[in-house]
Tab-separated table of C-alpha atoms in Angstrom:
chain	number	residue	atom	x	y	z
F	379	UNK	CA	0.000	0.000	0.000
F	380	UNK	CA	1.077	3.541	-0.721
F	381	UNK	CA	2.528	5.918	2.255
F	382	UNK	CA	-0.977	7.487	1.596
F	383	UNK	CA	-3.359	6.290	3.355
F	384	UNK	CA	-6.844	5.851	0.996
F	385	UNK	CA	-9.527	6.150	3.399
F	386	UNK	CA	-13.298	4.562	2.484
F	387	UNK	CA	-16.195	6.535	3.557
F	388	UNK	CA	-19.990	5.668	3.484
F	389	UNK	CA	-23.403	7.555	4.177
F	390	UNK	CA	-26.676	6.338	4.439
F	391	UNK	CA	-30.289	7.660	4.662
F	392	UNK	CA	-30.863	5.589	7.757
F	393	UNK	CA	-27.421	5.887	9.688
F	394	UNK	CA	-23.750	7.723	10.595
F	395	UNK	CA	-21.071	8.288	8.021
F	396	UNK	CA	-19.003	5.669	8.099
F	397	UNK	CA	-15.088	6.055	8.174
F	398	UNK	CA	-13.100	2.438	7.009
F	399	UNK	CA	-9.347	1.392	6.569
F	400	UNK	CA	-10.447	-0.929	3.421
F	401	UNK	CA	-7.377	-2.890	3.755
F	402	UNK	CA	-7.383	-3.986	6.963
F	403	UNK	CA	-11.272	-4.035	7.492
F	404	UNK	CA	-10.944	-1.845	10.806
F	405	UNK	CA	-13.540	0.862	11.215
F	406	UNK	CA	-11.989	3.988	11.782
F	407	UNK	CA	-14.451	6.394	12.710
F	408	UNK	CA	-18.504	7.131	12.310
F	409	UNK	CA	-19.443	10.843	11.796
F	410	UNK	CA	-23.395	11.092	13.367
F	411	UNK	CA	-26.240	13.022	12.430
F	412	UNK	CA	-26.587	13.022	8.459
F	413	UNK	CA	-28.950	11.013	6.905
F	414	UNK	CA	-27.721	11.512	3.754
F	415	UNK	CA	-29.284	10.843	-0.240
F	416	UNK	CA	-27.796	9.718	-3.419
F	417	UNK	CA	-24.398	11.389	-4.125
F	418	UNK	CA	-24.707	13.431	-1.125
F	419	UNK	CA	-21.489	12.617	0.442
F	420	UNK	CA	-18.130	14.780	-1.136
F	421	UNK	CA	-14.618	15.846	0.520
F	422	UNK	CA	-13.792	19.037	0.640
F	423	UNK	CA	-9.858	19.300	0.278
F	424	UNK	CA	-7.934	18.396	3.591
F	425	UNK	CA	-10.060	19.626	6.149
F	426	UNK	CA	-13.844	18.698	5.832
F	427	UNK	CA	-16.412	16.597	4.735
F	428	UNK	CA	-19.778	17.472	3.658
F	429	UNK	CA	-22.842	15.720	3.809
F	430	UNK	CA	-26.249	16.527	2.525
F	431	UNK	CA	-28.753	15.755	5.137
F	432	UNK	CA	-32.694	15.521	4.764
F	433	UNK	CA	-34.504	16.011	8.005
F	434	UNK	CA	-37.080	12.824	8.897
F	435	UNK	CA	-38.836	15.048	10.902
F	436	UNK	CA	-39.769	18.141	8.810
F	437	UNK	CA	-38.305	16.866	5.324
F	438	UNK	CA	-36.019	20.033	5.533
F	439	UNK	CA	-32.839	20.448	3.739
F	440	UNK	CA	-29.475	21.708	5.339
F	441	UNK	CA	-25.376	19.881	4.498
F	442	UNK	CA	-23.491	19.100	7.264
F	443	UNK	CA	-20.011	20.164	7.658
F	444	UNK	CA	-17.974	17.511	9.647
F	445	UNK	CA	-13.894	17.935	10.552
F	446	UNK	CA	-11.677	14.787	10.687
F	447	UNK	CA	-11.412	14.811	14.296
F	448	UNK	CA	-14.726	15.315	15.770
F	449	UNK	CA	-17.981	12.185	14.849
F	450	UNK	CA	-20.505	15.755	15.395
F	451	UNK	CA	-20.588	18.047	12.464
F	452	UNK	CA	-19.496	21.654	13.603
F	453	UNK	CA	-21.616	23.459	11.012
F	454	UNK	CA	-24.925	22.998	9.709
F	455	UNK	CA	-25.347	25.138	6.519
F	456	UNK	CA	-28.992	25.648	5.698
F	457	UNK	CA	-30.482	25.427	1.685
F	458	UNK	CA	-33.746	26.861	0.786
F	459	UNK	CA	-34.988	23.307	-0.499
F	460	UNK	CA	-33.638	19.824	0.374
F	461	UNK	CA	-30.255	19.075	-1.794
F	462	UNK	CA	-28.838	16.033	-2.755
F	463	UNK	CA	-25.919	15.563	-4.985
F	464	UNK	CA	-22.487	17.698	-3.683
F	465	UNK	CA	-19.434	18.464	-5.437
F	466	UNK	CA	-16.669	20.515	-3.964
F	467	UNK	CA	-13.560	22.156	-5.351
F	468	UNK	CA	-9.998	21.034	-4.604
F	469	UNK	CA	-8.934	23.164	-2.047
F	470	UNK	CA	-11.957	23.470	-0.382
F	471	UNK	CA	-13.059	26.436	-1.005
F	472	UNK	CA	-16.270	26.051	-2.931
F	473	UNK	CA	-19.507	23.558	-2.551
F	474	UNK	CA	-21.975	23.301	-5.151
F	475	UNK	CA	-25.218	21.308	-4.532
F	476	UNK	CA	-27.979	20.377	-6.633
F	477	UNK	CA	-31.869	20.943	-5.286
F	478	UNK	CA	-34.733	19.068	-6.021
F	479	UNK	CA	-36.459	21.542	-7.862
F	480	UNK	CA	-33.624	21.667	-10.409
F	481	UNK	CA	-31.211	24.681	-9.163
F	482	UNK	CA	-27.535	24.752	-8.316
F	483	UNK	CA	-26.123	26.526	-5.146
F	484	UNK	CA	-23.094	27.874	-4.925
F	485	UNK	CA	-21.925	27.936	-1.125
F	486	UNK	CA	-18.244	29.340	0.392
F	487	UNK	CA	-16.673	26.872	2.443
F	488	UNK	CA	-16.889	27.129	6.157
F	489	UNK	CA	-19.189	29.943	6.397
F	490	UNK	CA	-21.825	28.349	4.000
F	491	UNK	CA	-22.715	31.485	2.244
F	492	UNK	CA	-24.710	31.044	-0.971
F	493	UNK	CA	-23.095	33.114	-3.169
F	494	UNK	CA	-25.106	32.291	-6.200
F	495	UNK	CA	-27.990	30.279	-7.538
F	496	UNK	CA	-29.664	29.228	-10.925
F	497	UNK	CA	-31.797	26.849	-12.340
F	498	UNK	CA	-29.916	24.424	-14.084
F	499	UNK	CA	-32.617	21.134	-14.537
F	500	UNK	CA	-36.211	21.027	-14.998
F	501	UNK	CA	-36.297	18.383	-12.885
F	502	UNK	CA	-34.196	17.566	-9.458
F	503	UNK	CA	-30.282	17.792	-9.805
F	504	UNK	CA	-29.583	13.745	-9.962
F	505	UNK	CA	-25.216	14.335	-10.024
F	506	UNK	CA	-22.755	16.916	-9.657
F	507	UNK	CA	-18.904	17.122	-10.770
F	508	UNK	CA	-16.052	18.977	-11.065
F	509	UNK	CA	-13.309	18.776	-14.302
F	510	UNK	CA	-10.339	17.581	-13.800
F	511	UNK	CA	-8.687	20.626	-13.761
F	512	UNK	CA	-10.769	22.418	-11.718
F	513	UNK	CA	-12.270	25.166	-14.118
F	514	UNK	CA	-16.333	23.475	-14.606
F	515	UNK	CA	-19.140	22.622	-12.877
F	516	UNK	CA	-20.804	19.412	-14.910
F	517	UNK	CA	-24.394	18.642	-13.886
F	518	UNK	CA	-26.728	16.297	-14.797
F	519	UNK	CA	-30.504	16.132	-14.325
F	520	UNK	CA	-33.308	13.365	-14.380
F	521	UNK	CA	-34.701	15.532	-16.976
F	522	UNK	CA	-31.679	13.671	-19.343
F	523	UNK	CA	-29.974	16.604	-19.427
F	524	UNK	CA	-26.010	17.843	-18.741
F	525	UNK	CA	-25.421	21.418	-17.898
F	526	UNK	CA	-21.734	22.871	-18.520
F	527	UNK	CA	-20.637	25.953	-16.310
F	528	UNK	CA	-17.509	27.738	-15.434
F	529	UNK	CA	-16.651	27.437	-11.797
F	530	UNK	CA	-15.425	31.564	-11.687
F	531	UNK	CA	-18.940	32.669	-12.730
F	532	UNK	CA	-20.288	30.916	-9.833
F	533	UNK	CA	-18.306	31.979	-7.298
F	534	UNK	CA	-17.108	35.215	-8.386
F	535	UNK	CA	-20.300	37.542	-6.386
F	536	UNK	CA	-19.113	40.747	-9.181
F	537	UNK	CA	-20.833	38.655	-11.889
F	538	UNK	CA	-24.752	38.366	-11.926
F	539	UNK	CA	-27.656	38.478	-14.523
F	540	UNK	CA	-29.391	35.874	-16.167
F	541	UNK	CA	-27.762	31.929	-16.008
F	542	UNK	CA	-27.690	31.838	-19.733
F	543	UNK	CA	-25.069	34.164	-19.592
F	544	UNK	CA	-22.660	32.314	-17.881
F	545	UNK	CA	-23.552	28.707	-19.046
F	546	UNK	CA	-21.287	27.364	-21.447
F	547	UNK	CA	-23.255	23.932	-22.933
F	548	UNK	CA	-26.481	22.933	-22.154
F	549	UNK	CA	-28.093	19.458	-24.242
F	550	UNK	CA	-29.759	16.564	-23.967
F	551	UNK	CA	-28.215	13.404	-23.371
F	552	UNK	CA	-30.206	10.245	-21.830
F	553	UNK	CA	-34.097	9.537	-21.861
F	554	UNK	CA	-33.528	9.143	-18.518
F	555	UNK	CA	-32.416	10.510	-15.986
F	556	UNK	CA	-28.301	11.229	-15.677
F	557	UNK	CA	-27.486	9.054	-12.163
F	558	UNK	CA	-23.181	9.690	-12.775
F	559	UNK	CA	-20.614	12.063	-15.005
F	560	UNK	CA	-17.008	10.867	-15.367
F	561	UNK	CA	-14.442	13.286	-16.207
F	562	UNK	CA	-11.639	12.029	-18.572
F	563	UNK	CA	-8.463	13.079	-18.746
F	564	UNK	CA	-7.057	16.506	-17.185
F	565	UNK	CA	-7.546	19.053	-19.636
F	566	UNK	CA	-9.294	17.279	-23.059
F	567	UNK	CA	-12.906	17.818	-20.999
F	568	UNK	CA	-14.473	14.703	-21.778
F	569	UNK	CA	-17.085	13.333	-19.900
F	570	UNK	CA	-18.654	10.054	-19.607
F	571	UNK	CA	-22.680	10.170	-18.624
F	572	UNK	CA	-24.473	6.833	-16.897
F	573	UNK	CA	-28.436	6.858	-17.089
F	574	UNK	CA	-31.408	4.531	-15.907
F	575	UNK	CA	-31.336	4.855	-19.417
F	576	UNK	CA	-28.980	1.512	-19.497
F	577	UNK	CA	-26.232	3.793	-21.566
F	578	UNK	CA	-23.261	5.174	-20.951
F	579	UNK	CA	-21.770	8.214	-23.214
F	580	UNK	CA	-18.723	9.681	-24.116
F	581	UNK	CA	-19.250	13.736	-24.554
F	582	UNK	CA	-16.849	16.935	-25.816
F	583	UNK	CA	-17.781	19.103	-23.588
F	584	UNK	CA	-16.242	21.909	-25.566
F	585	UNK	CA	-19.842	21.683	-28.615
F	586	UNK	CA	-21.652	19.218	-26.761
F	587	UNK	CA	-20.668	16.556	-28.941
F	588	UNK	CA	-21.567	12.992	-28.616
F	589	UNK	CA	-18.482	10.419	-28.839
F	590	UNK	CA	-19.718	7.303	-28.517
F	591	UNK	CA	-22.496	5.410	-26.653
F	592	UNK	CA	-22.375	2.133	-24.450
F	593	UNK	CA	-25.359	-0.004	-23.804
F	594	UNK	CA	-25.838	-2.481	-21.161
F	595	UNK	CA	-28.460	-4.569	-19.612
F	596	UNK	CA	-29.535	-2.923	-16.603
F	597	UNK	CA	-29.053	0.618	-15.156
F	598	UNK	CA	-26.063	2.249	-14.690
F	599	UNK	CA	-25.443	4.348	-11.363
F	600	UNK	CA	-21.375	5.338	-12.333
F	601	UNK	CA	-18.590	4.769	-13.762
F	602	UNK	CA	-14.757	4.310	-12.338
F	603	UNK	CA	-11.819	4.596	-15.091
F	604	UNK	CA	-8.505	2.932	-14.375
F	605	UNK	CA	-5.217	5.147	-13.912
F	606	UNK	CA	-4.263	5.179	-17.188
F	607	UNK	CA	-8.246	5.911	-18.846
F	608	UNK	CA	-7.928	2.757	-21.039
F	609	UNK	CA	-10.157	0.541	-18.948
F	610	UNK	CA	-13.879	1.380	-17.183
F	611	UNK	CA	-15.690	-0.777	-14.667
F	612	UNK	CA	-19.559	0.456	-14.464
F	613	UNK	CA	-21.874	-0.158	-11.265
F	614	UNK	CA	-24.617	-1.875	-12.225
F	615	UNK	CA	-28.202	-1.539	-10.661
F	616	UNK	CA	-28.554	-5.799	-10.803
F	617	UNK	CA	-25.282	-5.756	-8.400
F	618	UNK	CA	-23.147	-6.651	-11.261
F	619	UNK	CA	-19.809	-4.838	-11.892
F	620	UNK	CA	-19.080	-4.399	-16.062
F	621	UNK	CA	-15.391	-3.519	-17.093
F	622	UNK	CA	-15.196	-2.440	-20.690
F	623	UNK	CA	-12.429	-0.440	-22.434
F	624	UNK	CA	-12.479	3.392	-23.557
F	625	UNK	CA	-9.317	2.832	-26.226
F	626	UNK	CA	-6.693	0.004	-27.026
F	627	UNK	CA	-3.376	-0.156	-28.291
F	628	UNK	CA	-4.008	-1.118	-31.694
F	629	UNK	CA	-6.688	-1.188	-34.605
F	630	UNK	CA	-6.621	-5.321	-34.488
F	631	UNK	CA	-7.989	-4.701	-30.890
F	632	UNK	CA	-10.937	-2.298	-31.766
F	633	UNK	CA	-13.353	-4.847	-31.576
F	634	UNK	CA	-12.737	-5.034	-27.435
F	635	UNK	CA	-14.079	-2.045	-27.274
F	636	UNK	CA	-17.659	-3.472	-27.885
F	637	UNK	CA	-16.893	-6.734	-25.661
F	638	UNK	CA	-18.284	-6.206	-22.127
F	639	UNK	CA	-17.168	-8.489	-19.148
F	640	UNK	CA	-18.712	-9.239	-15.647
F	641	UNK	CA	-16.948	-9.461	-12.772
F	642	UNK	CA	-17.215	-12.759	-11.116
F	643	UNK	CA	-18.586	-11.870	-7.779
F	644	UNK	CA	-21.851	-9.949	-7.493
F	645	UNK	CA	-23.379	-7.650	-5.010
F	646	UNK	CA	-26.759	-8.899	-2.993
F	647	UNK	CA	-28.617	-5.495	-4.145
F	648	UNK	CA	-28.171	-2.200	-7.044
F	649	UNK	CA	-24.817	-0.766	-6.701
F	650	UNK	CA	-24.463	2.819	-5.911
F	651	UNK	CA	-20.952	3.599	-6.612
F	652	UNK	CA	-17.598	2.015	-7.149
F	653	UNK	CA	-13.936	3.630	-6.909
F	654	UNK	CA	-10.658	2.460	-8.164
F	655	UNK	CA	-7.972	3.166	-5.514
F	656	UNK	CA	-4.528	1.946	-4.506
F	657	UNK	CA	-3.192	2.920	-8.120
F	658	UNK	CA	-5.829	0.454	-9.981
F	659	UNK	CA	-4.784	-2.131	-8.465
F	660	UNK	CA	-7.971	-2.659	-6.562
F	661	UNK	CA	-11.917	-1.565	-6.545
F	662	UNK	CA	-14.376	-0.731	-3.777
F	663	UNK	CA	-17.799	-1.194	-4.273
F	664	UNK	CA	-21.094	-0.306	-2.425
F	665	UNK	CA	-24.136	-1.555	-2.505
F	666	UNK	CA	-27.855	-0.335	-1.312
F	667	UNK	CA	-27.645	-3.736	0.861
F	668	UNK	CA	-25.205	-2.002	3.245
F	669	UNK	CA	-21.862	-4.272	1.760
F	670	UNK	CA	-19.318	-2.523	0.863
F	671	UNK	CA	-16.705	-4.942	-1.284
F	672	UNK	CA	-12.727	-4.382	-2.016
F	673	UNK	CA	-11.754	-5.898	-4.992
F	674	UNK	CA	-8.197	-7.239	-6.558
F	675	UNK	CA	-8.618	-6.112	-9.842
F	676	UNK	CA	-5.524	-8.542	-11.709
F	677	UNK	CA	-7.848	-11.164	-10.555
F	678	UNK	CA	-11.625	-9.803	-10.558
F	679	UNK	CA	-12.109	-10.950	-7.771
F	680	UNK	CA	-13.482	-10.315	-4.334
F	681	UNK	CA	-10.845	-10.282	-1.568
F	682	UNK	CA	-12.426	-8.508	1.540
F	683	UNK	CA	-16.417	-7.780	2.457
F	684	UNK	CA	-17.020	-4.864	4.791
F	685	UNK	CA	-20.758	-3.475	6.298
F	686	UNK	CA	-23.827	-5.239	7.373
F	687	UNK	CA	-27.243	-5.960	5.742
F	688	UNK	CA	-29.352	-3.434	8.439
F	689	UNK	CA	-27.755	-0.087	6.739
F	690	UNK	CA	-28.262	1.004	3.606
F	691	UNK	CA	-25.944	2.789	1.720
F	692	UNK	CA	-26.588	6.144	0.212
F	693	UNK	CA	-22.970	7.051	-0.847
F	694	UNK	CA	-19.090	6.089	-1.417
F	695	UNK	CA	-15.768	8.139	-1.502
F	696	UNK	CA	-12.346	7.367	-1.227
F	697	UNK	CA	-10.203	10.149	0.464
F	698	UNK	CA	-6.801	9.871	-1.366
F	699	UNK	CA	-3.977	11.631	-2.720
F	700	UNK	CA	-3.747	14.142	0.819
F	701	UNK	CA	-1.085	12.743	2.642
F	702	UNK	CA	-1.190	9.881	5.574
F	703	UNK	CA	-4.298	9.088	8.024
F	704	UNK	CA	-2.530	10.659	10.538
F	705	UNK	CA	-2.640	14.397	8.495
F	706	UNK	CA	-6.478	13.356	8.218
F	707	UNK	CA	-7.179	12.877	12.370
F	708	UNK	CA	-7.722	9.152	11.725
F	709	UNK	CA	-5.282	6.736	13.119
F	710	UNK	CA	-5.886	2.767	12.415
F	711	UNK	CA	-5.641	1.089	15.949
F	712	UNK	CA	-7.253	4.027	18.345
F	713	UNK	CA	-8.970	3.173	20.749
F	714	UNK	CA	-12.632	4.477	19.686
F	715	UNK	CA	-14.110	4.142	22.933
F	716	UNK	CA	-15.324	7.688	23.062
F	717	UNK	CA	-18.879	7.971	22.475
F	718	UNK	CA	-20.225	11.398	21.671
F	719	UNK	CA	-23.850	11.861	20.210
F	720	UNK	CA	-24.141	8.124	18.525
F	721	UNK	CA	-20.887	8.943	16.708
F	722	UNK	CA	-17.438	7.590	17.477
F	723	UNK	CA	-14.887	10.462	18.367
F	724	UNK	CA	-11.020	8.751	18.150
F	725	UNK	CA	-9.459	8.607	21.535
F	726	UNK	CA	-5.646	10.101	22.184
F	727	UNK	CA	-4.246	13.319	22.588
F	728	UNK	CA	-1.175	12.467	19.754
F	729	UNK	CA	-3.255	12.708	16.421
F	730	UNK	CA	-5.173	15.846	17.586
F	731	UNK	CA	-2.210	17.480	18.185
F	732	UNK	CA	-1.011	16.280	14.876
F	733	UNK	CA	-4.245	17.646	13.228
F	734	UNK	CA	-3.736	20.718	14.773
F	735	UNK	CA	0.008	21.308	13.927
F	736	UNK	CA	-0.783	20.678	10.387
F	737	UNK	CA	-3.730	22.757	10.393
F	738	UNK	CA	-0.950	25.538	11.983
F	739	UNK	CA	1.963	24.577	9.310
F	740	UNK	CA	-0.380	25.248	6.632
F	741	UNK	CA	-1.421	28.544	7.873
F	742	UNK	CA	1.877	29.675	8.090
F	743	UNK	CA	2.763	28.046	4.294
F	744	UNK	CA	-0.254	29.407	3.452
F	745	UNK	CA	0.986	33.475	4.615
F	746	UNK	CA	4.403	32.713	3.435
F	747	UNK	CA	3.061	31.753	-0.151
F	748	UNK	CA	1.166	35.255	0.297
F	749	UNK	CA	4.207	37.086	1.083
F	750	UNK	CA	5.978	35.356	-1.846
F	751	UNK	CA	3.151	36.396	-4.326
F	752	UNK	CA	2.952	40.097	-3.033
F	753	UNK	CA	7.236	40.156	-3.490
F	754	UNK	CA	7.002	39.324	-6.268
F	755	UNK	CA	4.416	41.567	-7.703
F	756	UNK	CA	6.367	44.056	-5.924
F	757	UNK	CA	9.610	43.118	-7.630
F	758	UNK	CA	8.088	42.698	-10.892
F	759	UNK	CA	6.657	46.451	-10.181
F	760	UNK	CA	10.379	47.443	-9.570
F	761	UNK	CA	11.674	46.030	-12.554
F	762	UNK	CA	8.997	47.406	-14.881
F	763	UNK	CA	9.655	51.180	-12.936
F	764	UNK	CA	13.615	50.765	-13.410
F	765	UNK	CA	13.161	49.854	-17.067
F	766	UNK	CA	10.948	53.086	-17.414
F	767	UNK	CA	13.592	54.949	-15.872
F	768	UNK	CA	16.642	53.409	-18.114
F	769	UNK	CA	14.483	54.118	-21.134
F	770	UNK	CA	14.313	57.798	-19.922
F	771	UNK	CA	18.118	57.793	-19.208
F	772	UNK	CA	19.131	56.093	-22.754
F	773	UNK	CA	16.679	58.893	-24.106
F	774	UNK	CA	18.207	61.556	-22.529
F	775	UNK	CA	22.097	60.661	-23.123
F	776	UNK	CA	20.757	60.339	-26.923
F	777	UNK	CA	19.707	63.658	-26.720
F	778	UNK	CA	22.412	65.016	-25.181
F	779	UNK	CA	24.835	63.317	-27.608
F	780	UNK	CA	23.022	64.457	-30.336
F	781	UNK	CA	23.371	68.438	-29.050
F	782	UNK	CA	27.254	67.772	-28.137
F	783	UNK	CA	27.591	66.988	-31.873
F	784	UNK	CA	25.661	69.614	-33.546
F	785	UNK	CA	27.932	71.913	-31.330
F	786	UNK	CA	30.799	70.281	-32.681
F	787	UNK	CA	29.722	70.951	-35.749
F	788	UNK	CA	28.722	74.124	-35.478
F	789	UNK	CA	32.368	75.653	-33.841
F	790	UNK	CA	33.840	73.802	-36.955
């Protein structure tokens, strides 16, 4: 396994947030209060994770914002209307989620601001995702359509008018509704759509432009590409995981590109999501029957079964790629004794500390980076004024030159 730690987390409409170390089976920690819907589960950067939550109560809307060390979350941020799928930007700063009457919200991260909102579906907001590279918000609808808009015009509070004026595509593309969009590659924006529709297709998001369409015999709820973007394994809603390939090394191989395989080893109810983590060398899978499976992917094959039949699962991420469990406030073998509002809060002084330090060292990175940025604007300000000035001087002995020789010439 890497030196950074991949992390498994699960919601549920009926339960806690559920933190696992995949490889070992241990369960880390369970974050309380959400009862969270389809796709409502997202990590935002380092520091949080959100949750959409739907009260059972008053059928109210609101995301909770949870920190690594703590099962309670320490912010509630309220929504006009009850939201479902979340999407957040790399660093954190931004969270977009998608309302069942069809609008987008644009909310700053902690304080939970809206700082913009638009109708984007005529129907609810089914998925949510964020490019590659960071620069679009892609959302999909169960009206069957994707919507296409630049993350700056959302969050930039200068910029207002009608949404029109800031969406760049809007099209149809399932007659169904969208349940998943795939980003491929970092910077080509293309996406891959899933649909109750039983296809899957490849779009340019720069026209709109359909690439190429997948069918298969069921549902599809999302798709998970392998490192490299050759390879695709899709979650099927009959439990079944297909793997399929997006391009091959040669033209003698294009015909594997229509071939669809099934994993061996099938889940007891619809899947809801799968990841491919540990640098494709394994899948996790959930399932609405509360089983969450890791996979070896060489071999297809089941190698570890996590969760029980009495939870269902709403949700699945992977937090990866930000540095070891420890950074995170989650330590495999803590005693999680500590019991704090049906949540599990992880025992020991040591990895608070550590939380806290890091949160600390990346303050102070974070002001030095500042100070680097404003020295050099305010060396690049020098330079441009001393260039100025040497253009005036050059200018000036020119001129001066010129009037020593014309009264050169002139005592001649």
């Amino acid at each position: 396994m890497s030196s950074s730690r991949e992390i498994v987390l699960t919601s549920s409409p009926d339960g806690p947030i559920t933190a696992y170390d995949i490889f070992s089976g241990t369960t880390l920690a369970r974050f309380s209060g959400s009862r969270s819907p389809r796709h409502g589960l997202v990590l935002a950067g380092k520091a949080y994770i959100a949750a959409s939550h739907i009260s059972s109560a008053t059928a109210s809307g609101s995301i909770h914002l949870y920190n690594w060390w703590s099962s309670t979350a320490f912010h509630h941020l309220p929504v006009p209307e009850p939201v479902a799928p979340l999407a957040a930007t790399p660093d954190g700063s931004f969270l977009f989620a998608g309302g069942v009457s069809g609008n987008v919200y644009a909310l700053s991260i902690p304080s939970g601001n809206i700082l913009k909102s638009f109708p984007a579906h005529t129907k609810p907001v089914s998925c949510l995702t964020i490019s590659n590279d960071g620069s679009l918000l892609i959302s999909g609808g169960d009206d069957g359509t994707i919507l296409v808009v630049p993350i700056f015009q959302l969050v930039d509070q200068t910029t207002d008018g009608n949404c029109s004026d800031f969406m760049l595509h809007s099209f149809v593309a399932h007659e169904g509704p969208v349940t998943a969009i795939t980003c491929i590659g970092f910077c080509h924006h293309i996406v891959i759509s899933c649909s109750t529709d039983c296809t899957c297709k490849l779009w340019s998001l720069l026209d709109g432009t359909n690439l190429r369409k997948i069918t298969f015999p069921c549902a599809i709820s999302r798709i998970a590409l392998d490192p490299t973007g050759t390879e695709f394994y899709a979650a099927g809603a009959d439990g079944s995981i297909y793997k399929g390939f997006l391009k091959v090394g040669s033209r003698k191989q294009v015909s594997r590109m229509l071939e669809l395989a099934i994993l061996a080893d099938k889940h007891g109810g619809a899947i809801i999501s799968v990841v491919v983590m540990n640098a494709g060398k394994n899948l996790v899978s959930a399932a609405e029957d509360g089983r969450v499976y890791l996979w070896e992917v060489e071999r297809g094959q089941v190698i570890m079964v996590l969760g029980n039949n009495m939870e269902s699962i709403s949700d699945l991420v992977v937090a990866s790629g930000i540095g070891d469990a420890r950074r995170q406030g989650v330590r495999v073998g803590d005693n999680m004794n500590k019991s704090v509002g049906g949540g599990i809060v992880l025992s020991g002084k040591e990895f608070t500390r550590s939380v806290k330090d890091t949160v600390e060292i990346e303050d102070v990175l974070s002001v030095a980076a500042k100070d680097r940025s404003k020295a050099i604007d305010m060396l690049e300000s020098a330079i441009g004024v001393y260039e100025r000035l040497l253009e005036l001087i050059l200018k000036e002995a020119r001129g001066g030159t010129s009037k020593n020789s014309h009264e050169d010439n002139g005592d001649m």
